[in-house]
Coordinates of C-alpha atoms in Angstrom, one line a residue:
X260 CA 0.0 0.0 0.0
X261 CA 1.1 3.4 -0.9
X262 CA 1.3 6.2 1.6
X263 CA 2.2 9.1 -0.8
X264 CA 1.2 7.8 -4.8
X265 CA 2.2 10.5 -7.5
X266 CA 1.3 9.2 -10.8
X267 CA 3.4 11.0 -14.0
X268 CA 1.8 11.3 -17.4
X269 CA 4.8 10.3 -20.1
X270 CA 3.6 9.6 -23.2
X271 CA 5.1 8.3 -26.2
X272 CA 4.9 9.4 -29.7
X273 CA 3.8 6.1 -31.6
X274 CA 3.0 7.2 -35.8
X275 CA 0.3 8.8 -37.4
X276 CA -3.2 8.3 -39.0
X277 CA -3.1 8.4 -42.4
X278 CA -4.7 11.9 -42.0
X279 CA -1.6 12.9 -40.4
X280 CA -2.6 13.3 -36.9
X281 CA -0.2 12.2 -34.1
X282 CA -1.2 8.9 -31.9
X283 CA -0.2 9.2 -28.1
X284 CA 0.2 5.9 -26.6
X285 CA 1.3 5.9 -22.5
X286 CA 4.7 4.4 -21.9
X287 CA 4.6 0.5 -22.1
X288 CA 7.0 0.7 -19.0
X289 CA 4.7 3.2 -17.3
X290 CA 2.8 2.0 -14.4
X291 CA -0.9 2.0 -15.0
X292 CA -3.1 4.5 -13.2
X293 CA -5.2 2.2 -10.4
X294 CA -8.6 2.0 -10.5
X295 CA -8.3 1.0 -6.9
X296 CA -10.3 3.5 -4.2
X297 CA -7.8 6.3 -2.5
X298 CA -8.6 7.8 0.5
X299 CA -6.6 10.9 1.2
X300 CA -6.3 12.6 4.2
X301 CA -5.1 16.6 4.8
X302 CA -3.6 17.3 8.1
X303 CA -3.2 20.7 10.1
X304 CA 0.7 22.2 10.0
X305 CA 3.0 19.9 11.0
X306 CA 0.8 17.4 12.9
X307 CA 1.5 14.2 12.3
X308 CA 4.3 12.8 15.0
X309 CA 2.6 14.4 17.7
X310 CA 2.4 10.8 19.2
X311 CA -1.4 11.6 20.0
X312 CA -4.9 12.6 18.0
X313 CA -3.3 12.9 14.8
X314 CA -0.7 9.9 14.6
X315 CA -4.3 7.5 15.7
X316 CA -5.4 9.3 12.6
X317 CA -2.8 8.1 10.3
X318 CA -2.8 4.4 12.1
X319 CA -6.6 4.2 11.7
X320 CA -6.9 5.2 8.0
X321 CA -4.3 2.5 7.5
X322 CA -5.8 -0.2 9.5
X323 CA -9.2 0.0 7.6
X324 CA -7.0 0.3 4.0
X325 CA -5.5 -2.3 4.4
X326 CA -9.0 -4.7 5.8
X327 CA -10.7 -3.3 2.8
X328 CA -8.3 -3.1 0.6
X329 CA -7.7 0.6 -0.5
X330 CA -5.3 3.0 -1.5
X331 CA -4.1 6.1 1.2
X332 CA -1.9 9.3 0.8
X333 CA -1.8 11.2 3.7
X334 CA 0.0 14.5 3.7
X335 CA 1.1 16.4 6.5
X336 CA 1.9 20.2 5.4
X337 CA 4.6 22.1 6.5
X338 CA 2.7 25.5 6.6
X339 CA -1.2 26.3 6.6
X340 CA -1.2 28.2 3.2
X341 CA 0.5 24.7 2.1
X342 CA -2.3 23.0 3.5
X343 CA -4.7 25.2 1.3
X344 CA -2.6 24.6 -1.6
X345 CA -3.6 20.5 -1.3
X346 CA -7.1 21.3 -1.1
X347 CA -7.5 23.7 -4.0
X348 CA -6.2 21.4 -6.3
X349 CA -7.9 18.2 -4.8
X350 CA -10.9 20.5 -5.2
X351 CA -9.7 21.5 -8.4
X352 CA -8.8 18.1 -9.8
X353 CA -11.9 16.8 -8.7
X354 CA -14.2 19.0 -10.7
X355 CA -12.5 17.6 -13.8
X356 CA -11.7 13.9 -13.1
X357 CA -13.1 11.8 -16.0
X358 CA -12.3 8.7 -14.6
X359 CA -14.2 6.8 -12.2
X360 CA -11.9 5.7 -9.5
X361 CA -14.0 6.4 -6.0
X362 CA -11.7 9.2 -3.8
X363 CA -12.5 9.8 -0.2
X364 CA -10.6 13.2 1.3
X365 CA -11.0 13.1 5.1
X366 CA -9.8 16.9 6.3
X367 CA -8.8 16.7 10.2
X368 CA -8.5 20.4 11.0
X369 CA -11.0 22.8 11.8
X370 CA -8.1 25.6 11.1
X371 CA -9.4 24.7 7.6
X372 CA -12.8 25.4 8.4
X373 CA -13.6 28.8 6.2
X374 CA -12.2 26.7 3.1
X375 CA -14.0 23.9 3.3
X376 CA -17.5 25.5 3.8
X377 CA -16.6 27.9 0.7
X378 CA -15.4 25.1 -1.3
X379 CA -17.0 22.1 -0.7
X380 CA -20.1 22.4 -3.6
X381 CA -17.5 22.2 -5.7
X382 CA -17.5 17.9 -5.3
X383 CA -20.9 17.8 -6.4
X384 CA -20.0 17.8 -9.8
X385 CA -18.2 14.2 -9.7
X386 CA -20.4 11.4 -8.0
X387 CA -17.7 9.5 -7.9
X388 CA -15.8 12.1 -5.0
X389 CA -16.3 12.4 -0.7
X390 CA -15.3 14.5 1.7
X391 CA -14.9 13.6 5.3
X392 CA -14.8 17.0 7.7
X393 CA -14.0 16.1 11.4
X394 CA -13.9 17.5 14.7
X395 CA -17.1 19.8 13.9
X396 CA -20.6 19.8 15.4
X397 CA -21.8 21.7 12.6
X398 CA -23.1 19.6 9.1
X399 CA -21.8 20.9 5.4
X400 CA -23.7 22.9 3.5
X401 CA -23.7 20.6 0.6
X402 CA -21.8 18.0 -0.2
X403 CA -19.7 15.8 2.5
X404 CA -19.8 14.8 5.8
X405 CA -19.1 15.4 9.2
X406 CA -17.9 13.7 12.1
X407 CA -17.7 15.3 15.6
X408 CA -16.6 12.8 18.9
X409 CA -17.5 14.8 21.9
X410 CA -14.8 14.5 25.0
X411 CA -17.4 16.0 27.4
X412 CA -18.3 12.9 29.3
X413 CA -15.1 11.1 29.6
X414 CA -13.2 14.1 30.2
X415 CA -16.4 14.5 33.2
X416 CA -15.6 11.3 34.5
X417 CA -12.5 12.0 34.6
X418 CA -12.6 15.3 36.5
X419 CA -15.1 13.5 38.5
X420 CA -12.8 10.5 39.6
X421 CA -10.1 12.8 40.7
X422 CA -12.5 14.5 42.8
X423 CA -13.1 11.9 44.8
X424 CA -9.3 12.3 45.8
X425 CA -8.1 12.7 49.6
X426 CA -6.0 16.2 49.1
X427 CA -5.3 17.0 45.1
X428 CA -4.8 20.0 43.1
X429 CA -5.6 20.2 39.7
X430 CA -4.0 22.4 36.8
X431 CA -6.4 21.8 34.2
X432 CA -4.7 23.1 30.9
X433 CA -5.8 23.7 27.5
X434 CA -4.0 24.6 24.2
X435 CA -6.1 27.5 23.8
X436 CA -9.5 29.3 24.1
X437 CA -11.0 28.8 20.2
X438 CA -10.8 25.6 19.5
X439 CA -14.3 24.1 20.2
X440 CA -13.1 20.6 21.3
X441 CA -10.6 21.4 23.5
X442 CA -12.4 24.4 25.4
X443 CA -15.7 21.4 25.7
X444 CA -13.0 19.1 27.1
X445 CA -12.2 21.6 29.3
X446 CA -15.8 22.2 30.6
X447 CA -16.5 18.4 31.0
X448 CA -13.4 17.9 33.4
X449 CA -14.6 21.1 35.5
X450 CA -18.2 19.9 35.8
X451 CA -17.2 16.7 36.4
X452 CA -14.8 17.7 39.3
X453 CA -17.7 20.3 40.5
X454 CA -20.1 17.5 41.2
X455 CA -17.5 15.6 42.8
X456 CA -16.7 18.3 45.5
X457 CA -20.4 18.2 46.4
X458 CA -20.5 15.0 47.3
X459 CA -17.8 15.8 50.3
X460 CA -17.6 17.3 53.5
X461 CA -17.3 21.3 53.5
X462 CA -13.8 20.6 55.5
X463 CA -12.9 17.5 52.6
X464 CA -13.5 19.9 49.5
X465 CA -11.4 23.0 51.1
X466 CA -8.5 20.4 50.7
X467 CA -9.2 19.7 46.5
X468 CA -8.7 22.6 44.1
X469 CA -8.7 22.9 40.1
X470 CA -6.7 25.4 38.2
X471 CA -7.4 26.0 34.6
X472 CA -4.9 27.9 32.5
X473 CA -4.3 28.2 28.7
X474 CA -0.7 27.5 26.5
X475 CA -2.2 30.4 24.0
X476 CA -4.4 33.0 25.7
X477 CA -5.0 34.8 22.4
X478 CA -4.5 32.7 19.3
X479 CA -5.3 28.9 18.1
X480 CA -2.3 27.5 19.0
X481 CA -0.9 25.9 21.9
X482 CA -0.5 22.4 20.2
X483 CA 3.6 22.4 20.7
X484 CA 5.9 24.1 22.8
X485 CA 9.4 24.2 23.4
X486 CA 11.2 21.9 26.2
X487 CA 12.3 24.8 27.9
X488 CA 9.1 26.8 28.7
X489 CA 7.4 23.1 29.1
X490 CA 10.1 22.3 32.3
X491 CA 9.8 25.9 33.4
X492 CA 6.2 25.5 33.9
X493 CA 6.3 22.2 35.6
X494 CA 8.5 23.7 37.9
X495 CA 6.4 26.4 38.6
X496 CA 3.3 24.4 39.0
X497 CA 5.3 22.0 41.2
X498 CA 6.3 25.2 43.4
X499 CA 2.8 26.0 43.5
X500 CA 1.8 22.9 45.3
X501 CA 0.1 21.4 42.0
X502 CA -0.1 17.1 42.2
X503 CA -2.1 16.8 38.8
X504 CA -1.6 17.9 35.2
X505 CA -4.6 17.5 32.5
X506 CA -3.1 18.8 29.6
X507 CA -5.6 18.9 26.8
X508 CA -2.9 20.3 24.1
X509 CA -2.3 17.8 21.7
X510 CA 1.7 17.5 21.4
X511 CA 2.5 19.6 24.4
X512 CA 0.9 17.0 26.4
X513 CA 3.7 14.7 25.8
X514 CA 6.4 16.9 25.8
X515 CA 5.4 17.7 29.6
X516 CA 5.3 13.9 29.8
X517 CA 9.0 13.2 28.7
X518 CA 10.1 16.7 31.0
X519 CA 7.8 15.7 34.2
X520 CA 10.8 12.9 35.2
X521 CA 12.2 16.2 36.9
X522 CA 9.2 17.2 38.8
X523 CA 7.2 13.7 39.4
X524 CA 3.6 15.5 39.1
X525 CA 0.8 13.4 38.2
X526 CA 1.1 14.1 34.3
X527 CA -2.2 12.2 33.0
X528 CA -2.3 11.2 29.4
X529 CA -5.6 13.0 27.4
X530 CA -6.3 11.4 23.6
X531 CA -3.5 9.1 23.2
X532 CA -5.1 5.3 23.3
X533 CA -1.8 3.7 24.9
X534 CA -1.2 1.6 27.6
X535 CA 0.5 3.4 30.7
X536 CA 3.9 2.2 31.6
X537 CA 4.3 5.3 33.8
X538 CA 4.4 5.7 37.5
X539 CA 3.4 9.3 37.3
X540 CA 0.2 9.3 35.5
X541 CA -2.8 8.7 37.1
X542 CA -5.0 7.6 33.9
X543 CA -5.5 8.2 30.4
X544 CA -8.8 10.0 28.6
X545 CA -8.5 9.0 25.3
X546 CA -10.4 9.7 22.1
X547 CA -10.7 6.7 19.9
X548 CA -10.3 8.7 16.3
X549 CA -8.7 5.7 14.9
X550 CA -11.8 3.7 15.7
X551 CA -14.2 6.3 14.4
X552 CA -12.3 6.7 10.8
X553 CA -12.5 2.9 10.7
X554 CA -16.0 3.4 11.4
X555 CA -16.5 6.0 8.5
X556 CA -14.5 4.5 6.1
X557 CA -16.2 1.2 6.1
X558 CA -19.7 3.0 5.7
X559 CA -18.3 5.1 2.6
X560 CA -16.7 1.9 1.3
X561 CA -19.2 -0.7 1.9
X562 CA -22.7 0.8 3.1
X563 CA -21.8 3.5 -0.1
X564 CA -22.8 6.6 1.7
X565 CA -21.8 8.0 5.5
X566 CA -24.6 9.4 7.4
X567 CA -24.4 13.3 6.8
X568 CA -23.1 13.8 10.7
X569 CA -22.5 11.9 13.3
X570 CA -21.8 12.6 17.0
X571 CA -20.4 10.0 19.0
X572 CA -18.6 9.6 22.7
X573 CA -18.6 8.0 25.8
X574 CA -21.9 5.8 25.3
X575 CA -21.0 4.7 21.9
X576 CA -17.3 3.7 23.4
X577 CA -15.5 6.2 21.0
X578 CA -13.9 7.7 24.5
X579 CA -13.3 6.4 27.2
X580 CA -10.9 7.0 30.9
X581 CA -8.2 4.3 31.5
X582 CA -7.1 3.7 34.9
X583 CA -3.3 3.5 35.2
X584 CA -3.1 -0.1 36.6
X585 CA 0.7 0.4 37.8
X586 CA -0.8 3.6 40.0
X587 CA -0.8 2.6 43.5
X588 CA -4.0 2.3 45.0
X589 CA -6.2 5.3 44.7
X590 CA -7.3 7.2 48.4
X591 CA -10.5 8.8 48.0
X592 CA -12.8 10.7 50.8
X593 CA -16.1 9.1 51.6
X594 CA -18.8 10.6 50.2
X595 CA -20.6 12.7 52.6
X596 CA -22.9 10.6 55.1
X597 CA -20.7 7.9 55.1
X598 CA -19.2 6.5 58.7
X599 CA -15.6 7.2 58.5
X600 CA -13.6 9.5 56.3
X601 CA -11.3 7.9 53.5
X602 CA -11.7 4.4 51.5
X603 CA -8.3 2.9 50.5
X604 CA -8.9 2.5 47.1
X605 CA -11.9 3.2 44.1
X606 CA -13.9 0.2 43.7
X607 CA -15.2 -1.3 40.9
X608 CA -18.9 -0.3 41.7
X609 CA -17.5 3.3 42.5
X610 CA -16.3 3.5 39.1
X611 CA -19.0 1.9 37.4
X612 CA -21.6 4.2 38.8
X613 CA -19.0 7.6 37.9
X614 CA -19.2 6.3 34.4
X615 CA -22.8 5.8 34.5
X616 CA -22.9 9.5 36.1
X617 CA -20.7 10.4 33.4
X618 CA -22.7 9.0 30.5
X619 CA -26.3 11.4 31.8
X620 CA -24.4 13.9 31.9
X621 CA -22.6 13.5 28.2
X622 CA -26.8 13.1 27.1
X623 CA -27.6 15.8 28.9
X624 CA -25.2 18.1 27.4
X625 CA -25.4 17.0 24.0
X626 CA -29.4 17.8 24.2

């Protein structure tokens, strides 16, 4: 299977009619093009490698290629006007294709957002074309599709787990303040953690706190950051008395990861699906993209059409929070009511009925 297919057009001369006009034949040698179905997929600047959202991207478009068979380029620009320059001429190319070789172009980024919505009619005139917009609540006008997976109720189970805590304090980060998915995260994991602290004692919630602070407090990044300012940070926050990180910023999140062996906060692991090897992070809230493309791709390939948008989460199992099983046991206060004041550790049933909690409230907010 081909990650990045450029097909050149050499042609040979080969004689003439006998009215003198000249025959062009393809190269014998030349590869022919493939009828085969190609999805393509447009990232934002620089994304893949971020050992997170985007890299389940790439591995779930090239799982469900290679079950069903198809074809993938999958291109990464180096800067956002390159990033326009792909779509234009997919766009472009697909108003004239002649052939009838099925295309699906899946578009990750909503920094792309303005171009797609202004752009996107232009598909209609080959049947034969799809386009695949994610991480956007709101449906094309006109052709394609959209795929939204809302992070509100695991990220409130999460918030709502480490709640339950006996003495934590919470820096609750985000990338930045306009980038709809990551300021909902946000909001799920503060709810969640609200309605944990009113299940305590007044004297049990004084002793929990949450933070919330922003990599870019003006702009729509915040998705990278240099090692420097990351460890300068953690030391701050470690200064500060902070024992938990949620960083909801994409590659940053890991870079405080590999820098937090210097601090030993409770670093936890948001969107990456990965199993946790590491002594410092408490769980993982992960987004199961690679799932949902699967998902998408087999209902374009086999079913013929995806629905026109689809919203899926916690219920549906697209998201889910991962326990760290080499964390030692968790201490958590007692709800209020209770005889005593701490438990030694969450139990199953505790869990089960946060997730339960978790699940309303995802409903609830989605209504």
């Amino acid at each position: 299977m081909r990650k990045f297919l450029v097909i050149a057009a050499v042609v040979l001369a080969a004689g003439c009619t006998k009215e003198g006009d000249t025959i062009y034949l393809p190269d014998p040698n030349e590869e022919a093009a493939s009828a085969t179905p190609l999805v393509t997929v447009i990232y934002d600047v620089n994304a893949l490698g971020d050992h997170s959202y985007n890299d389940l991207i790439y591995e779930g478009v090239e799982r469900a290629a290679q079950e069903m068979g198809l074809r993938t380029m999958q291109l990464s620009p180096q800067t956002h006007e390159e990033g326009l320059q792909y779509l234009e001429l997919m766009f472009r190319q697909m108003e004239t294709a002649k052939d009838t070789v099925r295309r699906l172009f899946i578009v990750t980024s909503p920094s792309y957002d303005d171009f797609i919505r202004k752009n996107n009619k232009r598909l209609e005139a080959n049947p034969y074309a799809d386009l695949l917009y994610l991480e956007t609540r709101k449906p094309l006008d006109g052709k394609g599709s959209t795929l939204f997976l809302t992070y509100y109720g695991a990220m409130y189970e999460g918030g709502r787990i480490v709640a339950a805590l006996e003495q934590v304090s919470v820096m609750l980060l985000g990338a930045n303040r306009k980038t709809p998915s990551v300021t909902e995260a946000l909001q799920g994991y503060s709810d969640g953690f609200e309605a944990g602290l009113k299940l305590l004692t007044e004297q049990q919630a004084r002793q929990n706190h949450l933070a919330l602070s922003y990599l870019d407090e003006r702009g729509e990044s915040g998705f990278s950051i240099a090692d420097s300012t990351a460890l300068r940070l953690l030391w701050k926050w470690n200064n500060d008395g902070i024992t938990e990180l949620v960083p909801v910023c994409g590659g940053a999140s890991n870079t405080f990861a590999r820098l937090n062996y210097y601090t030993r906060l409770s670093v936890n692991f948001i969107g990456i699906d990965a199993y946790l090897d590491s002594y410092f992070s408490l769980y993982s809230i992960v987004k199961h993209i690679d799932r949902a493309l699967a998902r998408c791709i087999r209902q374009w390939f086999s079913d013929g059409a995806m629905p026109k948008h689809q919203t899926i989460g916690l219920k549906e199992g697209y998201t889910e929070v991962i326990l760290n099983p080499n964390f030692p046991p968790l201490i958590i206060w007692m709800p209020s009511g209770y005889e005593g004041t701490t438990v030694p550790c969450l139990t199953e049933e505790m869990k089960q009925e946060m997730h339960e909690e978790a699940v309303r409230k995802e409903e609830e907010h989605e209504r």
